[in-house]
XYZ file of C-alpha atoms in Angstrom:
214
model
C 68.151 64.149 88.307
C 68.101 65.357 84.697
C 65.886 68.257 83.691
C 62.580 67.130 82.184
C 61.269 68.372 78.844
C 58.567 70.509 80.471
C 61.025 72.168 82.845
C 63.520 72.777 80.031
C 60.872 74.411 77.845
C 59.762 76.633 80.711
C 63.345 77.677 81.400
C 63.938 78.409 77.729
C 60.739 80.449 77.484
C 61.652 82.431 80.569
C 65.145 83.118 79.247
C 63.807 84.175 75.834
C 61.369 86.633 77.400
C 64.133 88.089 79.570
C 66.587 88.384 76.674
C 64.003 90.047 74.428
C 62.937 92.445 77.178
C 66.464 93.530 78.029
C 67.210 94.047 74.345
C 64.175 96.330 74.033
C 65.004 98.172 77.251
C 68.588 98.798 76.127
C 67.449 100.039 72.712
C 64.500 102.202 73.786
C 64.861 102.780 77.531
C 63.241 100.871 80.384
C 60.414 103.369 80.892
C 59.608 103.523 77.156
C 58.825 99.824 76.711
C 55.583 98.221 77.879
C 54.943 94.649 78.936
C 52.622 94.363 75.912
C 55.541 95.233 73.638
C 57.781 92.711 75.383
C 55.139 90.005 74.963
C 54.661 90.806 71.275
C 58.403 90.789 70.562
C 58.855 87.497 72.448
C 55.803 86.028 70.696
C 53.996 85.136 73.910
C 50.908 86.468 75.643
C 51.008 89.194 78.273
C 49.741 86.647 80.795
C 52.698 84.408 79.974
C 55.111 87.249 80.713
C 53.474 87.793 84.095
C 53.500 84.064 84.798
C 57.284 84.196 84.703
C 57.892 87.752 85.949
C 55.581 89.291 88.525
C 56.842 92.843 87.884
C 58.450 94.677 84.985
C 61.588 95.260 87.081
C 61.975 91.473 87.474
C 62.783 91.251 83.766
C 66.032 93.101 84.516
C 66.566 92.104 88.152
C 65.142 88.584 88.509
C 64.694 87.522 92.148
C 67.034 84.541 91.786
C 69.857 86.883 90.715
C 68.929 89.903 92.820
C 67.650 88.344 96.028
C 67.430 90.337 99.273
C 68.629 87.150 100.984
C 71.803 86.844 98.904
C 74.268 87.654 101.705
C 72.248 85.819 104.338
C 72.145 82.698 102.158
C 75.888 82.838 101.478
C 76.538 82.965 105.226
C 74.061 80.186 105.972
C 75.854 77.969 103.437
C 79.381 78.636 104.747
C 81.702 75.736 105.465
C 82.729 74.606 108.964
C 85.621 76.750 110.183
C 84.629 79.637 107.893
C 83.436 82.985 109.220
C 80.603 85.092 107.805
C 82.948 87.608 106.176
C 85.221 84.895 104.790
C 82.234 83.176 103.170
C 81.153 86.364 101.397
C 84.729 87.145 100.317
C 85.120 83.629 98.915
C 81.843 83.846 96.984
C 82.760 87.243 95.532
C 86.130 85.935 94.392
C 84.473 82.898 92.812
C 81.927 85.029 90.944
C 84.508 87.565 89.786
C 86.869 84.833 88.559
C 83.944 83.184 86.747
C 82.881 86.494 85.137
C 79.415 85.879 86.578
C 76.401 87.756 85.298
C 75.277 88.121 88.909
C 78.081 90.640 89.533
C 77.852 92.265 86.096
C 80.938 90.761 84.489
C 79.379 89.123 81.450
C 79.968 90.567 77.979
C 77.586 93.341 76.942
C 76.712 94.423 80.475
C 77.857 97.984 79.826
C 74.788 98.936 77.815
C 72.528 97.167 80.301
C 74.115 99.155 83.123
C 73.521 102.419 81.249
C 69.874 101.487 80.822
C 69.510 100.624 84.513
C 71.099 103.869 85.664
C 68.686 105.836 83.485
C 65.625 104.180 85.049
C 64.655 105.634 88.471
C 62.591 102.585 89.428
C 65.542 100.259 88.810
C 68.075 102.419 90.681
C 65.638 102.732 93.595
C 65.150 98.971 93.605
C 68.897 98.378 93.657
C 69.318 100.757 96.602
C 66.486 99.115 98.500
C 67.914 95.698 97.701
C 71.234 96.625 99.294
C 69.497 97.650 102.536
C 67.397 94.479 102.555
C 70.496 92.309 102.071
C 72.207 93.931 105.049
C 69.120 93.642 107.252
C 68.623 89.967 106.377
C 72.295 89.270 107.072
C 72.087 91.014 110.448
C 69.157 88.775 111.395
C 71.112 85.624 110.481
C 74.190 86.770 112.395
C 72.121 87.588 115.468
C 70.423 84.193 115.320
C 73.596 82.181 114.796
C 75.639 83.986 117.453
C 72.831 84.022 120.007
C 73.052 87.807 120.330
C 70.626 89.611 122.602
C 67.865 91.610 120.847
C 69.491 94.913 121.828
C 73.038 93.858 120.872
C 74.236 96.138 118.043
C 77.147 93.890 117.023
C 75.324 91.733 114.411
C 74.070 94.871 112.688
C 77.511 96.457 112.726
C 79.116 93.330 111.291
C 76.399 93.037 108.644
C 77.026 96.663 107.682
C 80.747 95.970 107.205
C 80.080 92.912 105.056
C 77.259 94.592 103.133
C 79.440 97.630 102.472
C 82.187 95.422 101.086
C 79.692 93.694 98.798
C 78.364 97.071 97.631
C 81.909 98.356 97.064
C 82.740 95.424 94.794
C 79.565 95.862 92.726
C 80.093 99.622 92.541
C 83.664 99.188 91.321
C 82.527 96.735 88.664
C 79.850 99.188 87.573
C 82.260 102.128 87.466
C 84.841 100.269 85.409
C 82.166 98.862 83.107
C 80.834 102.361 82.470
C 84.399 103.480 81.673
C 84.533 100.873 78.923
C 86.942 98.383 80.510
C 86.758 94.759 79.414
C 85.508 92.053 81.825
C 88.983 90.495 82.117
C 90.544 93.842 83.061
C 87.772 94.552 85.541
C 88.047 91.109 87.143
C 91.786 91.485 87.725
C 91.327 94.911 89.317
C 88.395 93.809 91.467
C 90.243 90.751 92.769
C 92.994 93.111 93.951
C 90.321 95.302 95.539
C 88.880 92.315 97.419
C 92.339 91.391 98.728
C 92.874 94.957 99.945
C 89.430 95.095 101.546
C 90.101 91.839 103.381
C 93.302 93.290 104.825
C 91.424 96.393 105.998
C 88.560 94.476 107.601
C 90.844 93.144 110.324
C 90.642 90.122 112.562
C 87.571 91.251 114.526
C 85.367 91.128 111.434
C 87.103 88.193 109.759
C 86.826 86.006 112.869
C 83.186 86.826 113.622
C 80.526 84.113 113.408
C 82.847 81.230 112.514
C 80.842 78.079 111.811
C 81.792 75.341 114.254
C 83.581 72.270 112.927
C 81.447 69.135 112.709
C 81.848 66.755 115.596
């Protein structure tokens, strides 16, 4: 179904507010810009900003791009015959090859990353987000494998997968901060993912394989 005019206008307004806000945050610092200033620069009301973004941090880390259920959702959507780890590895490769904004490989992310690292509330949110992703993944793995409540295996497997995800994002961030171009970073990170897959071993890679359809 094609996007209606109302939905398109709302999406465009949301994107404009986000773009304006990030531009201001990069120029002046996240903590030095108010929501009132974002609204004025975007030529909307303060209420309109809050209609689209419930918190100031959401302007930089929108829930649809920085969801605590990211890993859990990737695993839930995996194909028949694919394990939990394989699904996450495949998604990471896809996003890195596509230079996705979600993993920080779009042009201009370097200055955004600097701004985020200088803002304690954003760095704290990113750290908390990583823990929430791992916890949500552990719950999905426990549910899908029928693990007992006191079985530590789903949590251990979620930690391995979550650590791999964090490693990839950290490497992208490090290379971005060093001034490397997205194409250079993508090539290096794809090699990193291949190496990480080799290290994970069969126990992790064969865990929670989705059954083939009958």
